[in-house]
XYZ file of C-alpha atoms in Angstrom:
720
model
C 38.711 57.704 -60.341
C 40.702 54.580 -61.298
C 39.488 51.169 -60.267
C 42.560 50.588 -58.104
C 42.059 53.871 -56.269
C 38.438 52.997 -55.431
C 39.501 49.584 -54.182
C 42.323 51.004 -52.094
C 39.866 53.228 -50.232
C 37.523 50.377 -49.353
C 39.933 47.513 -48.653
C 42.831 47.455 -46.226
C 45.315 45.271 -48.091
C 47.425 44.969 -44.934
C 44.613 43.244 -43.022
C 45.793 39.866 -41.683
C 42.847 37.957 -43.165
C 44.401 38.399 -46.609
C 47.584 36.552 -45.663
C 48.266 32.890 -44.905
C 50.688 31.975 -42.160
C 53.999 30.754 -43.539
C 54.249 27.651 -41.353
C 50.645 26.633 -42.013
C 51.202 27.050 -45.745
C 54.298 24.845 -45.598
C 52.260 22.109 -43.937
C 49.903 22.290 -46.913
C 52.838 21.833 -49.272
C 54.068 18.768 -47.394
C 50.531 17.402 -47.412
C 50.646 17.588 -51.232
C 53.861 15.563 -51.064
C 52.089 13.026 -48.855
C 49.252 12.828 -51.370
C 51.669 11.424 -53.952
C 52.193 8.514 -51.551
C 48.440 8.070 -51.147
C 47.661 8.279 -54.880
C 47.246 4.773 -56.397
C 48.318 6.199 -59.777
C 51.821 6.617 -58.351
C 54.011 3.483 -58.782
C 54.399 1.517 -55.558
C 58.084 2.167 -54.839
C 57.602 5.837 -55.720
C 54.817 5.958 -53.146
C 57.328 4.766 -50.564
C 59.722 7.445 -51.790
C 57.136 10.160 -51.186
C 56.458 8.819 -47.678
C 60.200 9.089 -47.065
C 60.329 12.633 -48.469
C 57.362 13.627 -46.307
C 59.196 12.360 -43.210
C 62.521 13.948 -44.114
C 60.758 17.252 -44.799
C 59.078 17.076 -41.390
C 62.386 16.438 -39.639
C 63.849 19.637 -41.043
C 60.625 21.553 -40.403
C 60.716 20.638 -36.715
C 64.439 21.346 -36.387
C 64.228 24.801 -37.935
C 60.714 26.210 -38.143
C 58.639 24.626 -35.354
C 61.519 24.897 -32.880
C 61.742 28.607 -33.719
C 58.030 29.132 -33.101
C 58.372 27.250 -29.801
C 61.115 29.626 -28.708
C 58.938 32.613 -29.624
C 56.011 31.202 -27.646
C 58.145 30.484 -24.586
C 59.718 33.936 -24.712
C 56.322 35.573 -25.084
C 57.361 37.417 -28.234
C 55.163 37.890 -31.282
C 57.164 38.757 -34.414
C 55.215 41.018 -36.741
C 54.117 38.974 -39.748
C 51.428 39.911 -42.281
C 49.060 37.189 -41.007
C 49.576 38.285 -37.352
C 49.008 34.723 -36.088
C 50.431 34.418 -32.535
C 53.111 31.732 -32.008
C 50.952 29.836 -29.501
C 48.117 29.606 -32.022
C 50.545 28.538 -34.760
C 51.720 25.681 -32.558
C 48.133 24.575 -31.893
C 47.281 24.562 -35.606
C 50.467 22.753 -36.576
C 50.069 20.047 -33.932
C 46.423 19.432 -34.828
C 47.359 19.116 -38.496
C 50.333 16.847 -37.841
C 48.530 14.492 -35.485
C 46.097 13.744 -38.289
C 48.541 13.610 -41.214
C 51.312 11.664 -39.470
C 48.739 9.076 -38.384
C 47.525 8.892 -41.999
C 51.100 8.481 -43.216
C 51.818 5.539 -40.921
C 48.422 3.969 -41.490
C 49.015 4.084 -45.248
C 52.361 2.373 -44.877
C 51.292 -0.304 -42.419
C 47.900 -1.186 -43.907
C 48.395 -0.535 -47.611
C 51.974 -0.193 -48.830
C 53.655 -2.775 -46.622
C 51.157 -5.510 -47.671
C 51.469 -4.347 -51.287
C 55.231 -4.849 -51.122
C 54.674 -8.416 -49.966
C 52.673 -9.153 -53.117
C 55.791 -8.353 -55.129
C 58.123 -10.451 -53.000
C 59.458 -7.729 -50.679
C 58.736 -8.679 -47.084
C 59.476 -6.315 -44.200
C 58.766 -8.752 -41.402
C 58.465 -8.723 -37.658
C 61.359 -10.551 -36.008
C 59.185 -13.172 -34.335
C 57.447 -14.071 -37.605
C 60.685 -15.294 -39.181
C 61.706 -18.927 -39.523
C 64.046 -20.463 -36.981
C 66.877 -20.461 -39.531
C 66.363 -16.763 -40.251
C 66.338 -15.949 -36.530
C 69.587 -17.912 -36.081
C 71.135 -15.808 -38.842
C 70.015 -12.567 -37.166
C 71.316 -13.714 -33.788
C 74.698 -14.403 -35.352
C 74.547 -11.042 -37.164
C 73.784 -9.362 -33.848
C 76.703 -11.004 -32.072
C 79.230 -10.219 -34.802
C 78.062 -6.876 -36.232
C 75.731 -5.123 -33.799
C 76.698 -6.094 -30.260
C 80.268 -4.733 -30.479
C 79.027 -1.212 -31.286
C 76.233 -1.031 -28.684
C 76.659 0.860 -25.428
C 73.786 0.534 -22.937
C 73.598 3.582 -20.695
C 71.949 3.195 -17.308
C 70.138 5.982 -15.486
C 70.477 6.145 -11.712
C 71.846 8.553 -9.094
C 75.410 7.880 -10.218
C 74.584 7.874 -13.947
C 72.707 10.968 -15.130
C 70.351 10.764 -18.081
C 72.520 10.514 -21.205
C 72.716 13.231 -23.839
C 71.130 11.929 -27.020
C 71.961 13.002 -30.525
C 69.488 14.617 -32.873
C 67.243 12.282 -34.910
C 68.641 9.218 -33.157
C 66.612 6.039 -32.709
C 66.758 4.721 -29.151
C 65.352 1.934 -27.048
C 64.050 2.817 -23.613
C 64.577 -0.279 -21.481
C 63.411 -1.089 -17.977
C 65.297 -3.851 -16.199
C 64.881 -5.443 -12.764
C 67.690 -6.874 -10.650
C 66.286 -10.290 -9.573
C 68.429 -10.294 -6.436
C 67.377 -6.875 -5.105
C 64.132 -6.287 -6.995
C 65.328 -2.771 -7.886
C 64.102 -1.370 -11.166
C 66.482 0.489 -13.446
C 66.009 2.502 -16.611
C 68.523 2.246 -19.462
C 68.833 3.714 -22.921
C 70.263 1.819 -25.896
C 71.011 3.769 -29.049
C 70.241 1.964 -32.297
C 73.479 2.403 -34.261
C 73.069 4.716 -37.232
C 76.327 3.368 -38.677
C 74.559 0.128 -39.674
C 71.821 -0.366 -42.295
C 68.345 0.369 -40.945
C 66.916 -2.766 -42.547
C 68.695 -6.110 -42.151
C 68.075 -8.422 -45.100
C 68.560 -12.161 -45.336
C 71.360 -13.739 -47.389
C 70.232 -15.459 -50.568
C 69.903 -19.010 -49.134
C 67.483 -17.658 -46.495
C 65.663 -15.261 -48.813
C 62.409 -17.168 -48.617
C 58.870 -16.421 -47.482
C 56.480 -19.249 -46.566
C 58.921 -21.670 -48.134
C 59.208 -19.844 -51.491
C 62.046 -17.654 -52.817
C 61.417 -13.908 -52.678
C 63.042 -10.668 -53.786
C 63.945 -9.484 -50.275
C 63.044 -10.367 -46.718
C 64.298 -8.722 -43.575
C 63.516 -6.782 -40.422
C 64.211 -3.333 -38.994
C 67.539 -3.074 -37.197
C 65.898 -1.946 -33.958
C 63.982 -5.234 -33.725
C 67.233 -7.198 -33.932
C 68.565 -5.103 -31.061
C 65.365 -5.343 -29.036
C 65.130 -9.137 -29.364
C 68.707 -9.590 -28.153
C 68.787 -7.183 -25.213
C 69.687 -10.023 -22.862
C 73.217 -9.850 -24.282
C 73.459 -6.285 -22.965
C 71.935 -6.927 -19.530
C 73.053 -10.426 -18.471
C 71.520 -11.596 -15.235
C 68.854 -8.884 -15.316
C 65.176 -9.261 -16.097
C 63.972 -7.043 -18.924
C 60.419 -5.994 -18.104
C 59.760 -3.266 -20.670
C 61.330 -1.912 -23.836
C 60.050 0.590 -26.410
C 61.494 2.598 -29.254
C 61.648 6.387 -29.350
C 63.278 9.094 -31.469
C 64.092 12.687 -30.590
C 64.307 15.816 -32.723
C 66.350 18.787 -31.541
C 66.342 22.458 -32.420
C 69.035 22.777 -35.094
C 68.835 26.450 -36.012
C 71.932 27.960 -34.406
C 72.795 31.394 -35.760
C 76.488 32.089 -36.257
C 77.642 35.473 -35.000
C 79.808 36.236 -38.004
C 80.994 39.610 -36.788
C 82.365 37.976 -33.651
C 83.890 34.926 -35.363
C 87.619 35.209 -35.970
C 87.436 32.161 -38.238
C 84.063 31.571 -39.913
C 84.954 28.026 -40.962
C 85.843 27.112 -37.371
C 82.671 28.777 -36.075
C 80.511 26.748 -38.475
C 82.265 23.517 -37.449
C 81.412 24.272 -33.817
C 77.803 24.953 -34.796
C 77.512 21.534 -36.462
C 78.755 19.869 -33.274
C 76.260 21.826 -31.160
C 73.399 20.877 -33.472
C 73.816 17.160 -32.709
C 73.611 17.346 -28.932
C 72.828 20.795 -27.576
C 69.569 21.942 -29.144
C 66.476 21.584 -26.991
C 64.166 18.662 -27.758
C 61.286 19.921 -29.898
C 59.742 16.534 -30.726
C 59.675 13.029 -29.275
C 58.317 10.224 -31.433
C 57.589 7.016 -29.583
C 55.827 3.748 -30.126
C 52.180 3.984 -29.138
C 52.635 0.744 -27.195
C 55.144 2.328 -24.802
C 53.891 1.795 -21.228
C 52.663 4.935 -19.471
C 55.263 4.834 -16.708
C 58.093 4.487 -19.210
C 56.671 7.356 -21.272
C 56.272 9.569 -18.208
C 59.848 8.918 -17.101
C 61.176 9.623 -20.582
C 59.274 12.899 -20.844
C 60.529 13.936 -17.432
C 64.158 13.231 -18.275
C 63.919 14.919 -21.699
C 62.075 17.897 -20.151
C 59.249 17.830 -22.703
C 55.530 18.327 -22.275
C 52.870 16.165 -23.891
C 52.358 18.617 -26.768
C 55.806 17.669 -28.082
C 55.121 13.937 -28.028
C 53.893 12.049 -31.103
C 52.775 8.460 -30.578
C 53.370 6.304 -33.647
C 51.568 3.131 -34.670
C 54.197 1.219 -36.557
C 57.680 1.904 -37.878
C 59.438 5.056 -36.664
C 61.402 7.284 -39.052
C 59.837 6.506 -42.405
C 62.537 8.617 -44.070
C 64.503 5.361 -44.172
C 62.009 3.948 -46.685
C 64.290 5.342 -49.394
C 66.041 1.979 -48.968
C 63.304 0.161 -50.862
C 63.952 2.096 -54.042
C 66.998 -0.189 -54.399
C 64.737 -3.202 -54.976
C 65.198 -4.741 -58.464
C 61.591 -4.055 -59.442
C 61.684 -1.462 -62.244
C 57.996 -2.002 -63.002
C 57.188 -0.471 -59.592
C 59.150 2.746 -60.245
C 58.861 5.722 -62.533
C 60.397 4.998 -65.900
C 64.036 6.071 -65.558
C 64.855 9.314 -67.315
C 68.101 9.817 -69.194
C 68.695 13.490 -69.894
C 69.346 14.429 -73.512
C 72.287 16.497 -74.656
C 71.072 20.102 -75.085
C 70.263 20.551 -78.809
C 72.577 23.521 -79.302
C 75.471 21.644 -77.709
C 75.028 18.267 -79.386
C 76.682 19.229 -82.711
C 79.278 21.278 -80.836
C 80.379 18.518 -78.478
C 79.534 15.503 -80.658
C 79.003 13.383 -77.560
C 76.223 11.700 -75.635
C 75.540 12.025 -71.917
C 77.244 8.704 -71.182
C 79.856 9.837 -68.676
C 82.582 10.222 -71.289
C 85.006 12.955 -70.287
C 86.213 14.647 -73.453
C 86.633 18.236 -72.500
C 89.679 19.892 -73.975
C 89.199 18.937 -77.599
C 85.726 20.478 -77.607
C 86.499 23.617 -75.639
C 86.971 25.986 -78.537
C 83.757 24.762 -80.158
C 81.822 25.171 -76.905
C 82.930 28.773 -76.501
C 82.402 29.425 -80.210
C 78.783 28.324 -79.832
C 78.311 30.908 -77.087
C 79.833 33.597 -79.266
C 77.179 32.730 -81.843
C 74.243 33.137 -79.417
C 73.080 32.540 -75.870
C 72.152 28.979 -74.846
C 69.346 28.062 -72.439
C 69.314 24.578 -70.897
C 66.383 23.021 -69.035
C 67.407 20.429 -66.428
C 66.813 17.538 -65.842
C 65.297 17.144 -69.290
C 68.550 18.369 -70.783
C 71.819 17.179 -69.365
C 73.647 18.983 -66.594
C 76.790 16.975 -67.344
C 77.068 18.005 -70.973
C 76.267 21.637 -70.231
C 77.196 23.021 -66.799
C 79.821 20.409 -65.931
C 81.241 20.550 -69.440
C 81.440 24.355 -69.329
C 83.500 24.338 -66.119
C 85.622 21.324 -67.073
C 86.479 22.708 -70.497
C 87.365 26.037 -68.957
C 89.626 24.225 -66.493
C 91.553 22.526 -69.311
C 91.477 25.222 -71.992
C 94.919 26.899 -72.223
C 93.255 30.144 -73.310
C 91.208 30.456 -70.121
C 92.842 32.772 -67.595
C 90.377 32.728 -64.691
C 87.294 30.969 -63.343
C 85.044 32.404 -60.644
C 82.080 30.511 -59.190
C 79.604 30.519 -56.295
C 79.003 27.180 -54.534
C 75.907 26.996 -52.314
C 75.205 23.265 -52.262
C 77.250 20.671 -54.102
C 77.594 16.898 -53.942
C 80.148 14.982 -51.903
C 81.968 13.788 -55.021
C 81.470 16.949 -57.052
C 82.986 16.900 -60.569
C 82.621 20.680 -60.553
C 84.916 21.022 -57.542
C 87.343 18.525 -59.042
C 87.420 20.626 -62.214
C 88.194 23.740 -60.160
C 91.080 21.907 -58.496
C 92.324 20.866 -61.946
C 92.062 24.475 -63.123
C 94.228 25.623 -60.220
C 96.746 22.911 -61.092
C 96.728 24.299 -64.625
C 97.832 27.643 -63.160
C 94.589 29.459 -63.783
C 93.264 31.953 -61.285
C 90.354 30.226 -59.607
C 88.012 31.878 -57.108
C 85.307 29.870 -55.347
C 82.816 31.508 -53.041
C 81.741 28.646 -50.782
C 78.635 29.361 -48.735
C 79.378 27.770 -45.368
C 75.971 28.775 -44.011
C 73.943 26.571 -46.406
C 71.893 24.832 -43.716
C 72.584 21.080 -43.313
C 75.237 21.216 -46.051
C 77.772 23.018 -43.888
C 79.930 19.961 -43.223
C 80.075 19.041 -46.893
C 80.938 22.600 -47.893
C 83.634 22.846 -45.214
C 85.260 19.683 -46.541
C 85.347 21.032 -50.082
C 86.489 24.481 -48.968
C 89.523 22.900 -47.315
C 90.329 20.783 -50.370
C 89.995 23.793 -52.663
C 92.276 25.870 -50.467
C 94.839 23.064 -50.343
C 94.799 22.972 -54.155
C 95.551 26.674 -54.454
C 92.025 27.905 -55.170
C 91.153 31.302 -53.685
C 88.289 30.403 -51.346
C 86.099 33.121 -49.864
C 83.034 32.850 -47.659
C 81.000 35.809 -48.853
C 79.631 38.798 -47.002
C 78.910 38.881 -43.270
C 75.193 38.782 -42.579
C 74.241 37.572 -46.062
C 73.978 34.098 -47.530
C 75.310 33.872 -51.058
C 72.562 31.951 -52.827
C 73.196 33.070 -56.385
C 74.148 30.382 -58.950
C 76.773 32.055 -61.108
C 80.065 31.250 -62.830
C 82.394 33.510 -64.799
C 85.091 32.314 -67.207
C 87.684 34.796 -68.487
C 89.276 33.733 -71.781
C 92.034 35.216 -73.870
C 91.091 35.395 -77.557
C 93.736 36.990 -79.727
C 94.340 40.496 -78.498
C 91.058 40.541 -76.596
C 89.704 39.230 -73.330
C 86.212 37.744 -73.451
C 84.019 36.792 -70.499
C 81.683 33.792 -70.607
C 78.974 33.387 -67.982
C 76.679 30.786 -66.534
C 73.680 32.047 -64.563
C 71.239 29.475 -63.252
C 68.357 28.711 -60.955
C 69.903 25.580 -59.411
C 72.967 24.542 -57.477
C 76.186 23.221 -58.976
C 75.193 19.741 -57.873
C 75.139 16.862 -60.378
C 73.014 14.682 -58.087
C 70.142 17.108 -57.533
C 70.349 18.147 -61.200
C 68.768 14.778 -62.007
C 65.872 15.409 -59.608
C 65.262 19.182 -59.673
C 63.891 21.206 -62.563
C 66.234 24.124 -63.182
C 67.354 26.492 -65.909
C 70.848 27.459 -67.029
C 71.760 30.432 -69.192
C 75.147 30.453 -70.951
C 76.230 33.684 -72.580
C 79.151 35.863 -73.546
C 77.160 39.086 -73.600
C 79.577 41.836 -72.685
C 77.179 43.493 -70.254
C 76.491 40.236 -68.393
C 80.212 39.519 -68.172
C 80.816 42.997 -66.764
C 77.937 42.552 -64.311
C 79.307 39.250 -63.028
C 82.768 40.773 -62.669
C 81.226 43.503 -60.527
C 79.209 40.948 -58.555
C 82.261 38.831 -57.751
C 84.169 41.949 -56.706
C 81.239 42.766 -54.412
C 81.422 39.247 -52.941
C 85.183 38.912 -52.564
C 86.414 42.441 -51.912
C 85.273 45.772 -50.551
C 83.256 46.893 -53.567
C 80.192 49.018 -52.895
C 78.822 48.403 -56.387
C 75.104 49.178 -56.346
C 74.224 49.520 -60.035
C 74.215 46.704 -62.571
C 73.711 46.827 -66.304
C 71.353 43.879 -66.733
C 71.418 41.697 -63.645
C 68.892 42.169 -60.858
C 70.977 41.622 -57.733
C 69.772 41.134 -54.165
C 69.985 42.755 -51.712
C 70.885 45.775 -53.879
C 68.494 46.136 -56.817
C 66.291 43.047 -57.022
C 63.423 44.147 -54.780
C 63.131 47.610 -56.305
C 63.251 46.259 -59.859
C 60.684 43.515 -59.212
C 58.331 45.993 -57.580
C 58.844 48.401 -60.493
C 58.017 45.661 -63.007
C 54.773 44.877 -61.161
C 53.884 48.563 -60.940
C 54.459 48.936 -64.658
C 51.817 46.253 -65.294
C 49.471 48.183 -62.990
C 50.090 51.347 -65.031
C 49.361 49.541 -68.301
C 46.098 48.107 -66.919
C 44.972 51.451 -65.486
C 45.693 53.106 -68.842
C 43.302 50.750 -70.593
C 45.903 48.318 -71.842
C 46.627 44.753 -70.881
C 48.478 43.915 -67.696
C 49.683 40.368 -67.186
C 52.181 38.634 -64.870
C 53.198 34.986 -64.787
C 55.653 33.994 -62.065
C 57.034 30.579 -61.162
C 58.919 30.088 -57.912
C 59.421 27.833 -54.917
C 57.797 30.098 -52.333
C 55.852 33.362 -52.134
C 56.109 34.901 -48.675
C 57.154 38.565 -48.833
C 54.369 40.819 -47.538
C 55.298 43.830 -49.682
C 55.280 41.808 -52.891
C 51.960 40.161 -51.972
C 50.331 43.509 -51.245
C 51.590 44.837 -54.575
C 50.151 41.803 -56.369
C 46.816 42.524 -54.672
C 46.993 46.104 -55.964
C 47.768 44.770 -59.425
C 44.792 42.427 -59.295
C 42.527 45.291 -58.239
C 43.816 47.293 -61.212
C 42.845 44.476 -63.574
C 46.230 42.818 -64.074
C 45.878 39.096 -64.829
C 48.255 37.163 -62.564
C 49.130 33.472 -62.804
C 51.443 32.085 -60.129
C 53.105 28.671 -60.083
C 54.297 28.210 -56.499
C 55.588 24.799 -55.505
C 55.809 25.299 -51.755
C 54.811 28.080 -49.376
C 52.273 30.621 -50.618
C 51.112 33.280 -48.162
C 48.928 35.030 -50.761
C 45.218 34.225 -50.972
C 44.005 34.031 -54.592
C 40.458 34.644 -55.738
C 39.367 36.857 -52.829
C 36.576 39.147 -53.990
C 37.729 42.733 -54.318
C 41.303 41.833 -53.457
C 42.703 39.063 -55.631
C 39.950 38.229 -58.122
C 42.468 38.180 -60.965
C 45.088 36.012 -59.257
C 45.337 32.261 -59.769
C 47.798 29.986 -57.977
C 48.785 26.445 -58.862
C 51.373 24.097 -57.355
C 52.979 21.257 -59.304
C 54.208 18.172 -57.408
C 55.502 15.060 -59.130
C 58.465 13.037 -60.327
C 60.816 16.029 -60.231
C 61.053 18.822 -57.691
C 60.059 22.119 -59.310
C 62.967 24.425 -58.498
C 63.316 26.867 -61.397
C 62.256 30.499 -61.079
C 60.731 32.218 -64.113
C 59.190 35.690 -64.160
C 57.134 37.062 -67.076
C 55.747 40.593 -67.456
C 53.563 41.437 -70.480
C 54.848 45.017 -70.706
C 52.261 46.221 -73.224
C 53.200 43.638 -75.825
C 56.963 43.920 -75.318
C 57.337 41.046 -72.848
C 60.096 40.780 -70.288
C 61.323 37.376 -69.114
C 63.701 36.671 -66.222
C 65.197 33.598 -64.573
C 67.389 33.293 -61.503
C 68.025 32.081 -57.994
C 65.527 34.128 -55.961
C 62.002 33.434 -54.755
C 59.659 36.212 -53.678
C 60.614 35.746 -50.045
C 61.918 38.458 -47.744
C 65.097 36.492 -47.111
C 65.826 36.234 -50.850
C 65.088 39.873 -51.533
C 66.792 41.423 -48.500
C 69.130 38.963 -46.753
C 70.741 36.925 -49.509
C 72.945 37.573 -52.493
C 70.829 36.596 -55.497
C 71.016 37.164 -59.240
C 68.124 37.362 -61.687
C 68.977 37.652 -65.381
C 66.792 38.896 -68.265
C 66.259 36.486 -71.163
C 66.176 38.495 -74.381
C 66.842 36.099 -77.265
C 63.466 35.401 -79.006
C 64.295 31.675 -79.343
C 65.016 31.374 -75.643
C 61.906 33.379 -74.771
C 59.901 30.872 -76.785
C 61.383 28.067 -74.662
C 60.437 29.796 -71.414
C 56.919 30.469 -72.648
C 56.561 26.810 -73.577
C 57.522 25.770 -70.042
C 54.984 28.167 -68.528
C 52.278 26.981 -70.940
C 52.898 23.333 -70.040
C 52.728 24.090 -66.319
C 49.473 25.984 -66.640
C 47.885 23.274 -68.801
C 48.762 20.492 -66.324
C 45.758 18.379 -65.320
C 47.685 15.560 -63.623
C 50.249 17.008 -61.203
C 48.868 20.524 -60.700
C 46.968 21.640 -57.608
C 44.732 24.723 -57.603
C 44.740 26.969 -54.563
C 41.489 28.255 -53.054
C 41.081 31.551 -51.143
C 41.189 29.674 -47.817
C 44.635 28.292 -48.626
C 43.544 24.740 -49.398
C 44.519 22.991 -52.628
C 42.526 20.737 -54.948
C 44.305 18.491 -57.397
C 43.316 18.888 -61.021
C 41.951 15.803 -62.741
C 41.453 15.165 -66.481
C 37.904 15.878 -67.573
C 35.886 13.137 -69.234
C 37.549 12.233 -72.509
C 40.590 14.387 -71.743
C 44.101 12.952 -71.814
C 46.299 13.430 -68.718
C 48.785 16.267 -69.190
C 51.450 15.927 -66.503
C 54.132 18.590 -66.647
C 57.069 16.247 -66.237
C 55.867 13.617 -68.705
C 55.062 16.346 -71.242
C 58.483 17.974 -70.952
C 60.298 14.638 -71.118
C 58.434 13.813 -74.332
C 59.251 17.263 -75.696
C 62.955 16.807 -74.948
C 63.013 13.413 -76.660
C 61.204 14.800 -79.699
C 63.705 17.633 -80.087
C 66.571 15.209 -79.585
C 65.245 12.923 -82.325
C 64.905 15.830 -84.752
C 68.512 16.868 -84.161
């Protein structure tokens, strides 16, 4: 009897102890982000950046994930998940974890990073520690810039407790009327339209009598110290800062929405004010009676309250990256022009827009062979942007079709699509309005595209279109040729500098035909279910991925080698995890690079002995997806937009593309090798779900993934 069959009889691979709860796993990921802020090897301003990322991540986690678990707990429902952890228990675990880690975060800032900033001439001061001249400046600033936009809202029988917007900073103020002795509660919103940190003008930019780089105070302190302007004649007895987080996960009933764009706009408005309060952050110095009254008015229990020692909303620490102290930041990275495109375009990534004269050469290069680009090491501007912009200006191009999931507010890609429409090309843009927290941005661009004559569609009801694909149709003599871009990242030039992603450019006939079918599926009434090369969710991707894993099991059970290497953002899907366990039992060697959530437990005896999991956290956000299957010595490589999550496999439109060119395969294998050899940014996962960061052994040089790949890109660029 085969090894796998014996194991299957003795081990129930569906047992909950073999699965990690999704929310708990995410907390572990964010803890690894926090560690970058704690690590003294990280440059000082980058440490502040990671504190800010940790806070911003938590905001979204509360708004979407924790709020959802709270609703489940209150409704008494228990959704069936592989780990079978009840919602009430999830909430207990998450709160216990967060009480510890949030306290550590603030302690690190207040006791370590804030004093460290002062050593380099950056002083975030308390208002009352400033000089008299600096206080005079802030009082004048308050009168001219802050006071006109403030609106104190009282709470009494004739003034109900005000509705407060999501993630807003507020002052809870208690005032006493000296004539009547009556106490009143008021709320003052700290204006989000003004900078969070108020710096001194150059003549007052001094600390202890010496010039400094920057000195200033948080905006809320300027408001708090000048409350008498808002309550003249009243005695202010108490004032404390607090911040609320609301549930922001409002599902849109697409089948019932006559106008999806209008429905999404309404959802955005609801998100600000109507979601229930799932978290209250408040200063630990807030008096008990003020805290009790606030909790009563907000209708929250103590398990939703987080008392903070120090500055609230550390996501605003991104501000300090603007300090002119390059020695305290990562060395800036300037992406190189992709080697295959450098001789074609004869340009550097310097912002020069020189599209039309290079268009024929760009497309000729793709006719010669496929091109694989690795961002941010290789330039997004001179590859993806150039591809779309040249297509927009090339008189031989007849049509451009593209999916837009997240893009920047000043997107050159969208501008190129508008230019293409002006050039009388047929342009189709599928704009995903349901990309959470980017809805407003996408609505704005959808309207501009429509106004420019672009055919804008919003995809398929019930599915998010997450695939990153573009199709260019070009007339070449008597023939029509299709050029494609299939990637792992969004068409967003800003995140392309921060996220690691892969782009495939090709004019393979089968890929062009597949993308034509995919766009017809997205924009029309096509029931296309078979594709030539693409693995498309929710149609073929799950079945094909499971078949590829099963094929490795068959090879291992037949006495051959079975091996899988998969890189992704998250691994959550229970069916895929169980299949990986079966593969491990059969002897398949499995290496997983999972940046974020991982619900699989590696290294469990008799279950996952042959599975190893690492996570890489560092200068760039690991976003690319790469899948490798040994296939008995005839390896199969794939890249694309989908993680091994149920939502990606079953509830989103995704595209995974095979990489078949031996030169491109070599590039993918190099990336995987570098990731697995990392001893600086890589974390190894234990069976209990905890992670331990790798460290160089004695005498061993640090091998950080991002530094290694930057050096590799520069070396290739120099050779060319």
